[in-house]
Amino acid sequence: QVHGQGGFKFQNWAKTYGSSPELYFQPTSVEEIREILDMARQRDKRVKVVGGGHSPSDIACTDDFMIQMGKMNRVLKVDKEKQQVTVEGGIFLSDLNVELSKHGLALANLGAVSEVAAAGVIGTGTHNTGIKHGILPTQVVALTLLTASGEILECSESINADIFQAARLHLGCLGVVLTVTFQCVPQFHLHEVAFPSTLTEVLDHLNDHLQRSQYFRFLWFPHSENVSVIYQDPTNKPPSSSASWWWDYAVGYYLLEFLLWISTFVPSLVCWINRFFFWLLFSSRVENIAISYKIFNYECRFKQHVQDWAIPIEKTKEALLELKAALENNPKMVAHYPVEVRFARGDDIWLSPCFQRDSCYMNIIMYRPYGKNVLRLNYWLTYEGIMKKHGGRPHWAKAHSCTRKDLEKMYPAFRKFCSVREKLDPTGMFLNTYLEKVFY
């Protein structure tokens, strides 16, 4: 008999959402998960599966049963010939990266954070940047799914193809993802170069930048023209770093947090803080060389509220200039730096924000200095309005205000996904409050 823990309190990483599941489980086998689902069925309870709890929304919250997959975290198979790896759904990418490098392999693209589980990363459509690269689920070639009825389904392009297209970005509502097979590439090092520019220059020469660097992104500092351009490209040069504790932590974290806290009392300081920190930390050229995952990953030190929508890539300039104008026309509306602008290749995954189109992701944040909430509603609604106007689709892991009606318009394959979900989980065992807003 599998035992659940009572009195557990779940909180996401940013401590912006949480819940108190009736029972919290950490299964070690498929049999144990089956038992949990049986118990849920008998007691008429819902089930939520959680990995690293990094999503800055309530997508992982539940008051019923919560399954944390951290103990099902093994590498099951490395196929060096095909350059593929099969892992249990609970493995953190931080562990997978290290294991892959022992075999001379790597994932071609990674998000900023690796303290996240393999099944969760694909479940919410994690992405990075690079117009030749898709979101992380595009690297999945097969997976196995344990459905609400206790059946195990093998899914790939050739087996259960429809379920595969749904499950590559599954929102945690199709079943429990037991294993994932990723397509890898030979291990590689990246040379990262960051240099200052202006918003006008970057937007006017966007195609040049996209062609010049394989993993190009830029950071715009709201309330200014300042931009930090970041190029990351494969290299054979030896590792080197220009990081320093003093600038990265003493100034880039502790001083910034203190100043942002002061700005909660005097919001007009934010414009000054954004410009000051650009001058202090981003106004000169910086270079780093390291193994790929160390360059892709960076530390999210601040607890924060985040929104991140994908718009058609051709709308990048128009949308950003509109956001800039909205801030200039509303002096009371302030925006923390940076607005991070990234790019991804179109794909055919039903619920991918990049479905059938190359996309630009525009990520906005408001930090929570010392855990304090900051006024952001006006900024949030203005940003969402601009994104919707330009055909945007929200990142599934982030908080958004979209309803089923919105999502049906945004996603041509939304109804296809719904029919697969209803077939696999007819009683809604894997739903929660977040997902009810999505599907009803």
Tab-separated table of C-alpha atoms in Angstrom:
chain	number	residue	atom	x	y	z
A	1	GLN	CA	0.000	0.000	0.000
A	2	VAL	CA	1.444	3.363	-1.031
A	3	HIS	CA	1.305	6.083	1.621
A	4	GLY	CA	0.678	9.771	1.067
A	5	GLN	CA	1.809	12.542	3.359
A	6	GLY	CA	-0.824	14.870	4.863
A	7	GLY	CA	-0.256	18.496	5.869
A	8	PHE	CA	2.197	19.172	3.027
A	9	LYS	CA	2.277	22.727	1.692
A	10	PHE	CA	3.269	23.156	-1.954
A	11	GLN	CA	4.693	26.451	-3.215
A	12	ASN	CA	6.106	27.250	-6.615
A	13	TRP	CA	9.688	28.503	-6.851
A	14	ALA	CA	8.725	32.188	-6.957
A	15	LYS	CA	6.368	31.715	-3.971
A	16	THR	CA	3.615	33.412	-6.005
A	17	TYR	CA	1.265	30.393	-5.963
A	18	GLY	CA	0.744	27.505	-3.593
A	19	SER	CA	-1.717	24.883	-2.403
A	20	SER	CA	-2.253	22.339	0.374
A	21	PRO	CA	-2.805	18.920	-1.199
A	22	GLU	CA	-4.803	16.477	0.916
A	23	LEU	CA	-2.133	13.823	0.241
A	24	TYR	CA	1.378	14.250	-1.174
A	25	PHE	CA	3.098	11.266	-2.796
A	26	GLN	CA	6.658	10.562	-3.955
A	27	PRO	CA	6.307	7.257	-5.815
A	28	THR	CA	9.290	5.107	-6.757
A	29	SER	CA	7.609	2.843	-9.341
A	30	VAL	CA	4.871	2.642	-11.961
A	31	GLU	CA	2.963	0.229	-9.673
A	32	GLU	CA	2.878	2.859	-6.934
A	33	ILE	CA	1.557	5.509	-9.336
A	34	ARG	CA	-1.154	3.060	-10.467
A	35	GLU	CA	-2.143	2.546	-6.815
A	36	ILE	CA	-2.379	6.319	-6.292
A	37	LEU	CA	-4.617	6.675	-9.358
A	38	ASP	CA	-6.809	3.773	-8.121
A	39	MET	CA	-7.140	5.442	-4.731
A	40	ALA	CA	-8.004	8.759	-6.395
A	41	ARG	CA	-10.681	7.039	-8.489
A	42	GLN	CA	-12.229	5.341	-5.437
A	43	ARG	CA	-12.281	8.557	-3.408
A	44	ASP	CA	-13.277	10.763	-6.358
A	45	LYS	CA	-10.120	12.875	-6.046
A	46	ARG	CA	-8.124	14.733	-8.646
A	47	VAL	CA	-4.408	14.206	-9.195
A	48	LYS	CA	-1.688	16.717	-10.049
A	49	VAL	CA	1.813	15.683	-11.038
A	50	VAL	CA	4.615	18.112	-10.187
A	51	GLY	CA	8.326	18.225	-11.030
A	52	GLY	CA	10.577	21.120	-9.993
A	53	GLY	CA	7.643	23.447	-9.229
A	54	HIS	CA	9.262	26.208	-11.262
A	55	SER	CA	6.189	27.351	-13.223
A	56	PRO	CA	5.286	30.935	-12.239
A	57	SER	CA	1.549	30.112	-12.274
A	58	ASP	CA	-0.903	27.797	-10.498
A	59	ILE	CA	-0.642	25.089	-13.200
A	60	ALA	CA	0.743	22.572	-10.641
A	61	CYS	CA	-1.560	23.427	-7.696
A	62	THR	CA	-4.214	21.097	-6.244
A	63	ASP	CA	-6.122	20.524	-2.996
A	64	ASP	CA	-6.542	16.802	-3.736
A	65	PHE	CA	-3.646	14.397	-4.503
A	66	MET	CA	-0.198	15.610	-5.564
A	67	ILE	CA	2.429	13.310	-7.089
A	68	GLN	CA	6.024	14.569	-6.990
A	69	MET	CA	8.125	12.585	-9.483
A	70	GLY	CA	11.572	13.315	-8.005
A	71	LYS	CA	12.270	9.672	-7.093
A	72	MET	CA	11.639	8.463	-10.647
A	73	ASN	CA	14.700	10.126	-12.088
A	74	ARG	CA	16.880	7.513	-13.776
A	75	VAL	CA	18.584	7.565	-17.157
A	76	LEU	CA	17.161	4.373	-18.708
A	77	LYS	CA	19.037	4.163	-21.996
A	78	VAL	CA	21.669	6.023	-24.000
A	79	ASP	CA	21.692	5.137	-27.697
A	80	LYS	CA	24.985	6.542	-28.955
A	81	GLU	CA	24.331	5.522	-32.550
A	82	LYS	CA	21.029	7.417	-32.787
A	83	GLN	CA	22.270	10.039	-30.286
A	84	GLN	CA	19.126	9.559	-28.198
A	85	VAL	CA	18.543	9.278	-24.459
A	86	THR	CA	15.538	7.777	-22.655
A	87	VAL	CA	14.893	9.004	-19.113
A	88	GLU	CA	12.250	8.741	-16.419
A	89	GLY	CA	9.924	11.745	-16.344
A	90	GLY	CA	11.117	12.961	-12.940
A	91	ILE	CA	14.788	13.496	-13.820
A	92	PHE	CA	15.972	17.088	-13.475
A	93	LEU	CA	17.657	18.516	-16.570
A	94	SER	CA	20.546	19.619	-14.316
A	95	ASP	CA	21.299	15.910	-13.684
A	96	LEU	CA	20.599	14.885	-17.280
A	97	ASN	CA	23.053	17.487	-18.637
A	98	VAL	CA	25.875	16.027	-16.537
A	99	GLU	CA	24.987	12.429	-17.513
A	100	LEU	CA	24.834	13.300	-21.221
A	101	SER	CA	28.238	14.970	-21.156
A	102	LYS	CA	29.745	11.729	-19.794
A	103	HIS	CA	28.577	10.124	-23.062
A	104	GLY	CA	29.779	13.026	-25.223
A	105	LEU	CA	26.195	14.173	-25.875
A	106	ALA	CA	24.077	17.260	-25.154
A	107	LEU	CA	20.623	18.713	-25.784
A	108	ALA	CA	20.740	21.155	-28.709
A	109	ASN	CA	18.839	23.792	-26.755
A	110	LEU	CA	17.876	24.349	-23.112
A	111	GLY	CA	15.850	26.860	-21.127
A	112	ALA	CA	17.406	29.226	-18.595
A	113	VAL	CA	16.702	26.919	-15.648
A	114	SER	CA	17.674	23.261	-15.263
A	115	GLU	CA	16.181	22.520	-11.821
A	116	VAL	CA	13.142	21.311	-13.743
A	117	ALA	CA	11.877	17.801	-14.504
A	118	ALA	CA	11.970	16.343	-18.029
A	119	ALA	CA	8.201	15.677	-18.093
A	120	GLY	CA	7.446	19.187	-16.785
A	121	VAL	CA	9.717	20.948	-19.252
A	122	ILE	CA	7.864	19.474	-22.206
A	123	GLY	CA	4.488	19.791	-20.455
A	124	THR	CA	4.562	23.584	-20.456
A	125	GLY	CA	6.512	24.174	-23.677
A	126	THR	CA	9.780	25.480	-22.228
A	127	HIS	CA	11.833	27.390	-24.806
A	128	ASN	CA	15.070	29.237	-25.239
A	129	THR	CA	16.184	31.156	-28.300
A	130	GLY	CA	17.521	30.477	-31.796
A	131	ILE	CA	15.532	30.769	-34.997
A	132	LYS	CA	16.888	27.403	-36.229
A	133	HIS	CA	15.778	25.757	-32.982
A	134	GLY	CA	12.292	24.828	-31.783
A	135	ILE	CA	10.922	24.865	-28.241
A	136	LEU	CA	12.249	22.037	-26.018
A	137	PRO	CA	9.380	19.594	-26.822
A	138	THR	CA	10.569	19.527	-30.463
A	139	GLN	CA	13.579	17.504	-29.193
A	140	VAL	CA	11.259	14.709	-27.961
A	141	VAL	CA	11.084	11.648	-30.245
A	142	ALA	CA	9.069	9.309	-27.993
A	143	LEU	CA	7.392	9.115	-24.603
A	144	THR	CA	5.296	6.767	-22.479
A	145	LEU	CA	2.109	7.884	-20.798
A	146	LEU	CA	0.209	6.283	-17.917
A	147	THR	CA	-3.451	7.218	-18.443
A	148	ALA	CA	-6.218	7.725	-15.894
A	149	SER	CA	-7.431	4.167	-16.505
A	150	GLY	CA	-3.992	2.721	-15.645
A	151	GLU	CA	-3.058	1.855	-19.236
A	152	ILE	CA	0.487	2.559	-20.480
A	153	LEU	CA	0.709	4.085	-23.954
A	154	GLU	CA	3.878	4.192	-26.053
A	155	CYS	CA	3.806	7.344	-28.174
A	156	SER	CA	5.927	8.549	-31.089
A	157	GLU	CA	5.538	9.816	-34.684
A	158	SER	CA	4.695	6.228	-35.732
A	159	ILE	CA	2.817	4.858	-32.673
A	160	ASN	CA	-0.241	6.685	-31.289
A	161	ALA	CA	0.790	9.661	-33.441
A	162	ASP	CA	-2.155	11.878	-32.423
A	163	ILE	CA	-1.555	11.295	-28.736
A	164	PHE	CA	2.159	11.995	-29.337
A	165	GLN	CA	1.388	15.406	-30.899
A	166	ALA	CA	-0.785	16.225	-27.882
A	167	ALA	CA	1.560	14.773	-25.246
A	168	ARG	CA	4.689	16.596	-26.429
A	169	LEU	CA	3.066	19.644	-24.801
A	170	HIS	CA	0.639	17.982	-22.400
A	171	LEU	CA	-0.145	20.582	-19.682
A	172	GLY	CA	-0.175	17.717	-17.179
A	173	CYS	CA	-3.729	16.825	-18.202
A	174	LEU	CA	-3.362	13.676	-20.342
A	175	GLY	CA	-1.870	11.332	-17.743
A	176	VAL	CA	1.462	10.741	-16.017
A	177	VAL	CA	4.483	10.977	-18.323
A	178	LEU	CA	6.657	8.033	-17.254
A	179	THR	CA	9.522	8.229	-19.736
A	180	VAL	CA	10.788	10.686	-22.341
A	181	THR	CA	13.197	10.024	-25.222
A	182	PHE	CA	15.164	13.076	-26.342
A	183	GLN	CA	17.053	13.532	-29.594
A	184	CYS	CA	20.533	14.751	-28.634
A	185	VAL	CA	23.528	16.187	-30.498
A	186	PRO	CA	27.272	15.724	-29.952
A	187	GLN	CA	28.507	17.664	-26.904
A	188	PHE	CA	29.551	21.244	-27.740
A	189	HIS	CA	30.911	24.408	-26.157
A	190	LEU	CA	29.385	27.854	-26.603
A	191	HIS	CA	31.044	31.234	-26.964
A	192	GLU	CA	28.780	33.918	-25.481
A	193	VAL	CA	29.297	37.554	-26.372
A	194	ALA	CA	27.159	40.320	-24.836
A	195	PHE	CA	27.483	43.896	-26.060
A	196	PRO	CA	25.503	47.152	-25.759
A	197	SER	CA	23.252	48.509	-28.487
A	198	THR	CA	20.025	50.495	-28.916
A	199	LEU	CA	16.462	49.357	-29.475
A	200	THR	CA	16.294	51.202	-32.798
A	201	GLU	CA	19.470	49.516	-34.093
A	202	VAL	CA	18.387	46.017	-33.082
A	203	LEU	CA	14.845	46.307	-34.454
A	204	ASP	CA	16.027	47.870	-37.710
A	205	HIS	CA	18.577	45.088	-38.272
A	206	LEU	CA	16.733	42.163	-36.707
A	207	ASN	CA	17.288	39.780	-39.626
A	208	ASP	CA	21.031	40.480	-39.617
A	209	HIS	CA	21.248	39.599	-35.929
A	210	LEU	CA	19.153	36.453	-36.392
A	211	GLN	CA	21.467	35.271	-39.174
A	212	ARG	CA	24.676	36.289	-37.421
A	213	SER	CA	24.234	34.161	-34.317
A	214	GLN	CA	22.725	30.714	-33.790
A	215	TYR	CA	21.296	31.566	-30.360
A	216	PHE	CA	20.565	35.303	-30.511
A	217	ARG	CA	18.531	37.161	-27.951
A	218	PHE	CA	18.409	40.676	-26.586
A	219	LEU	CA	17.474	42.427	-23.380
A	220	TRP	CA	15.661	45.750	-23.597
A	221	PHE	CA	15.780	48.099	-20.611
A	222	PRO	CA	12.327	49.724	-20.330
A	223	HIS	CA	12.142	53.523	-19.977
A	224	SER	CA	15.242	53.801	-22.185
A	225	GLU	CA	16.670	52.966	-25.628
A	226	ASN	CA	19.255	50.668	-24.022
A	227	VAL	CA	19.663	47.108	-25.221
A	228	SER	CA	22.108	44.326	-24.393
A	229	VAL	CA	22.598	42.015	-27.393
A	230	ILE	CA	23.609	38.416	-26.606
A	231	TYR	CA	25.137	36.058	-29.157
A	232	GLN	CA	25.821	32.401	-28.294
A	233	ASP	CA	27.584	30.216	-30.848
A	234	PRO	CA	29.410	26.865	-30.925
A	235	THR	CA	33.189	27.171	-30.551
A	236	ASN	CA	36.352	25.078	-30.205
A	237	LYS	CA	38.071	27.653	-27.984
A	238	PRO	CA	38.975	26.674	-24.394
A	239	PRO	CA	36.584	27.680	-21.540
A	240	SER	CA	37.018	31.175	-20.099
A	241	SER	CA	34.857	33.472	-18.008
A	242	SER	CA	34.637	37.154	-17.181
A	243	ALA	CA	32.196	36.599	-14.309
A	244	SER	CA	32.998	38.193	-10.959
A	245	TRP	CA	31.284	37.763	-7.603
A	246	TRP	CA	31.456	41.491	-6.913
A	247	TRP	CA	29.590	42.560	-10.049
A	248	ASP	CA	27.271	39.554	-10.325
A	249	TYR	CA	26.183	39.334	-6.709
A	250	ALA	CA	27.166	42.367	-4.647
A	251	VAL	CA	25.991	44.790	-7.320
A	252	GLY	CA	23.805	42.732	-9.678
A	253	TYR	CA	21.789	41.128	-6.898
A	254	TYR	CA	22.092	42.672	-3.433
A	255	LEU	CA	22.318	46.327	-4.458
A	256	LEU	CA	19.640	45.872	-7.126
A	257	GLU	CA	17.238	44.188	-4.709
A	258	PHE	CA	17.710	47.004	-2.165
A	259	LEU	CA	17.107	49.716	-4.772
A	260	LEU	CA	14.044	47.927	-6.182
A	261	TRP	CA	12.664	47.682	-2.640
A	262	ILE	CA	13.094	51.449	-2.195
A	263	SER	CA	11.348	51.952	-5.552
A	264	THR	CA	8.205	50.275	-4.164
A	265	PHE	CA	7.774	53.490	-2.144
A	266	VAL	CA	8.937	55.825	-4.963
A	267	PRO	CA	8.001	54.068	-8.250
A	268	SER	CA	9.526	56.817	-10.413
A	269	LEU	CA	12.964	55.541	-9.321
A	270	VAL	CA	12.540	52.455	-11.531
A	271	CYS	CA	13.399	54.428	-14.711
A	272	TRP	CA	16.596	55.623	-13.035
A	273	ILE	CA	17.455	52.130	-11.710
A	274	ASN	CA	17.057	50.568	-15.189
A	275	ARG	CA	19.417	53.130	-16.732
A	276	PHE	CA	21.904	53.020	-13.876
A	277	PHE	CA	22.224	49.242	-14.007
A	278	PHE	CA	22.584	49.214	-17.769
A	279	TRP	CA	25.472	51.651	-17.428
A	280	LEU	CA	26.967	49.690	-14.512
A	281	LEU	CA	26.683	46.108	-15.784
A	282	PHE	CA	25.747	46.051	-19.464
A	283	SER	CA	27.526	48.950	-21.172
A	284	SER	CA	30.704	47.062	-22.058
A	285	ARG	CA	31.412	43.915	-24.051
A	286	VAL	CA	31.541	40.677	-22.033
A	287	GLU	CA	32.594	37.207	-23.223
A	288	ASN	CA	32.277	33.705	-21.751
A	289	ILE	CA	33.117	30.251	-23.098
A	290	ALA	CA	31.857	27.045	-21.462
A	291	ILE	CA	30.141	23.718	-22.114
A	292	SER	CA	26.744	24.415	-23.737
A	293	TYR	CA	24.457	23.840	-20.749
A	294	LYS	CA	26.474	26.197	-18.521
A	295	ILE	CA	25.971	29.005	-21.042
A	296	PHE	CA	22.277	28.251	-21.674
A	297	ASN	CA	21.496	28.141	-17.947
A	298	TYR	CA	21.623	31.183	-15.754
A	299	GLU	CA	20.616	31.721	-12.202
A	300	CYS	CA	17.151	33.222	-11.615
A	301	ARG	CA	18.064	34.834	-8.316
A	302	PHE	CA	15.000	36.986	-7.845
A	303	LYS	CA	11.527	35.843	-6.958
A	304	GLN	CA	9.409	37.434	-9.664
A	305	HIS	CA	6.126	37.749	-11.531
A	306	VAL	CA	6.527	36.875	-15.210
A	307	GLN	CA	4.583	36.975	-18.455
A	308	ASP	CA	5.913	35.538	-21.707
A	309	TRP	CA	3.941	35.470	-24.960
A	310	ALA	CA	4.956	34.316	-28.438
A	311	ILE	CA	3.977	36.491	-31.395
A	312	PRO	CA	4.625	35.947	-35.127
A	313	ILE	CA	8.257	36.932	-35.692
A	314	GLU	CA	7.338	39.624	-38.221
A	315	LYS	CA	5.412	41.487	-35.483
A	316	THR	CA	8.484	41.891	-33.218
A	317	LYS	CA	9.283	45.522	-34.034
A	318	GLU	CA	5.706	46.763	-34.016
A	319	ALA	CA	4.832	45.098	-30.692
A	320	LEU	CA	7.973	46.222	-28.862
A	321	LEU	CA	7.645	49.818	-30.019
A	322	GLU	CA	4.020	49.762	-28.922
A	323	LEU	CA	5.030	48.550	-25.449
A	324	LYS	CA	7.699	51.273	-25.277
A	325	ALA	CA	5.171	53.950	-26.298
A	326	ALA	CA	2.646	52.685	-23.716
A	327	LEU	CA	5.247	53.131	-20.956
A	328	GLU	CA	6.197	56.593	-22.222
A	329	ASN	CA	2.539	57.677	-22.323
A	330	ASN	CA	1.789	56.414	-18.805
A	331	PRO	CA	4.428	57.834	-16.457
A	332	LYS	CA	2.820	56.025	-13.501
A	333	MET	CA	3.298	52.627	-15.141
A	334	VAL	CA	6.783	51.302	-14.419
A	335	ALA	CA	8.563	48.224	-15.758
A	336	HIS	CA	11.578	46.462	-14.284
A	337	TYR	CA	14.446	45.500	-16.581
A	338	PRO	CA	14.904	43.483	-18.653
A	339	VAL	CA	12.303	42.715	-21.265
A	340	GLU	CA	13.909	39.572	-22.700
A	341	VAL	CA	13.308	38.997	-26.410
A	342	ARG	CA	13.953	35.503	-27.822
A	343	PHE	CA	13.137	33.622	-31.016
A	344	ALA	CA	12.027	30.086	-31.927
A	345	ARG	CA	11.346	28.055	-35.052
A	346	GLY	CA	7.785	27.089	-35.966
A	347	ASP	CA	6.628	23.516	-35.245
A	348	ASP	CA	3.625	21.172	-35.543
A	349	ILE	CA	2.946	20.504	-31.837
A	350	TRP	CA	-0.746	21.212	-31.253
A	351	LEU	CA	-0.476	23.466	-28.197
A	352	SER	CA	2.914	24.971	-29.007
A	353	PRO	CA	2.911	28.789	-28.996
A	354	CYS	CA	5.054	28.368	-32.149
A	355	PHE	CA	2.504	26.138	-33.908
A	356	GLN	CA	2.943	26.658	-37.667
A	357	ARG	CA	4.934	29.890	-37.347
A	358	ASP	CA	8.393	31.202	-36.477
A	359	SER	CA	7.938	33.229	-33.318
A	360	CYS	CA	9.297	35.958	-31.112
A	361	TYR	CA	8.883	35.490	-27.347
A	362	MET	CA	8.670	38.686	-25.328
A	363	ASN	CA	9.247	38.038	-21.641
A	364	ILE	CA	8.344	40.753	-19.095
A	365	ILE	CA	9.076	40.600	-15.360
A	366	MET	CA	8.362	42.441	-12.162
A	367	TYR	CA	10.740	41.439	-9.367
A	368	ARG	CA	9.581	40.948	-5.782
A	369	PRO	CA	12.356	42.540	-3.705
A	370	TYR	CA	12.587	40.774	-0.310
A	371	GLY	CA	9.387	38.933	-1.307
A	372	LYS	CA	7.353	42.155	-1.478
A	373	ASN	CA	4.678	42.378	-4.162
A	374	VAL	CA	4.910	45.317	-6.557
A	375	LEU	CA	2.196	47.125	-8.485
A	376	ARG	CA	2.008	45.482	-11.885
A	377	LEU	CA	-1.643	45.161	-12.954
A	378	ASN	CA	-1.625	48.080	-15.423
A	379	TYR	CA	1.619	46.941	-17.002
A	380	TRP	CA	0.371	43.325	-17.197
A	381	LEU	CA	-2.926	44.256	-18.878
A	382	THR	CA	-1.253	46.681	-21.287
A	383	TYR	CA	1.276	44.021	-22.306
A	384	GLU	CA	-1.394	41.316	-22.703
A	385	GLY	CA	-3.474	43.686	-24.831
A	386	ILE	CA	-0.531	44.356	-27.165
A	387	MET	CA	0.308	40.640	-27.404
A	388	LYS	CA	-3.296	39.683	-28.216
A	389	LYS	CA	-3.546	42.421	-30.826
A	390	HIS	CA	-0.494	40.996	-32.626
A	391	GLY	CA	-1.714	37.389	-32.621
A	392	GLY	CA	0.157	36.368	-29.457
A	393	ARG	CA	-0.097	33.071	-27.587
A	394	PRO	CA	0.829	32.831	-23.888
A	395	HIS	CA	3.570	30.625	-22.457
A	396	TRP	CA	1.660	27.841	-20.667
A	397	ALA	CA	3.817	27.909	-17.524
A	398	LYS	CA	3.225	31.622	-16.929
A	399	ALA	CA	0.154	33.276	-15.456
A	400	HIS	CA	-2.217	34.598	-18.139
A	401	SER	CA	-5.867	35.591	-18.317
A	402	CYS	CA	-6.890	33.602	-21.425
A	403	THR	CA	-10.128	31.604	-21.492
A	404	ARG	CA	-11.087	28.648	-23.691
A	405	LYS	CA	-12.711	31.074	-26.143
A	406	ASP	CA	-9.394	32.971	-26.527
A	407	LEU	CA	-7.359	29.780	-26.842
A	408	GLU	CA	-9.620	28.279	-29.528
A	409	LYS	CA	-8.933	31.376	-31.650
A	410	MET	CA	-5.179	31.283	-30.952
A	411	TYR	CA	-4.597	27.569	-31.552
A	412	PRO	CA	-5.879	25.974	-34.796
A	413	ALA	CA	-5.451	22.484	-33.256
A	414	PHE	CA	-6.974	23.329	-29.846
A	415	ARG	CA	-10.092	21.207	-30.398
A	416	LYS	CA	-7.994	18.258	-31.546
A	417	PHE	CA	-6.099	18.448	-28.264
A	418	CYS	CA	-9.372	18.640	-26.317
A	419	SER	CA	-10.739	15.527	-27.986
A	420	VAL	CA	-7.581	13.555	-27.104
A	421	ARG	CA	-7.750	14.852	-23.525
A	422	GLU	CA	-11.422	13.893	-23.160
A	423	LYS	CA	-10.720	10.418	-24.524
A	424	LEU	CA	-7.732	9.793	-22.218
A	425	ASP	CA	-9.219	11.429	-19.104
A	426	PRO	CA	-13.028	11.398	-19.429
A	427	THR	CA	-13.635	12.167	-15.733
A	428	GLY	CA	-11.127	15.042	-15.528
A	429	MET	CA	-8.886	13.323	-12.963
A	430	PHE	CA	-5.878	15.413	-14.058
A	431	LEU	CA	-7.610	18.814	-14.071
A	432	ASN	CA	-7.241	21.665	-11.569
A	433	THR	CA	-8.384	25.292	-11.321
A	434	TYR	CA	-5.832	26.530	-13.877
A	435	LEU	CA	-6.832	23.862	-16.413
A	436	GLU	CA	-10.564	24.387	-15.917
A	437	LYS	CA	-10.093	27.946	-17.167
A	438	VAL	CA	-8.277	26.531	-20.213
A	439	PHE	CA	-10.833	23.840	-21.103
A	440	TYR	CA	-14.189	25.189	-19.880
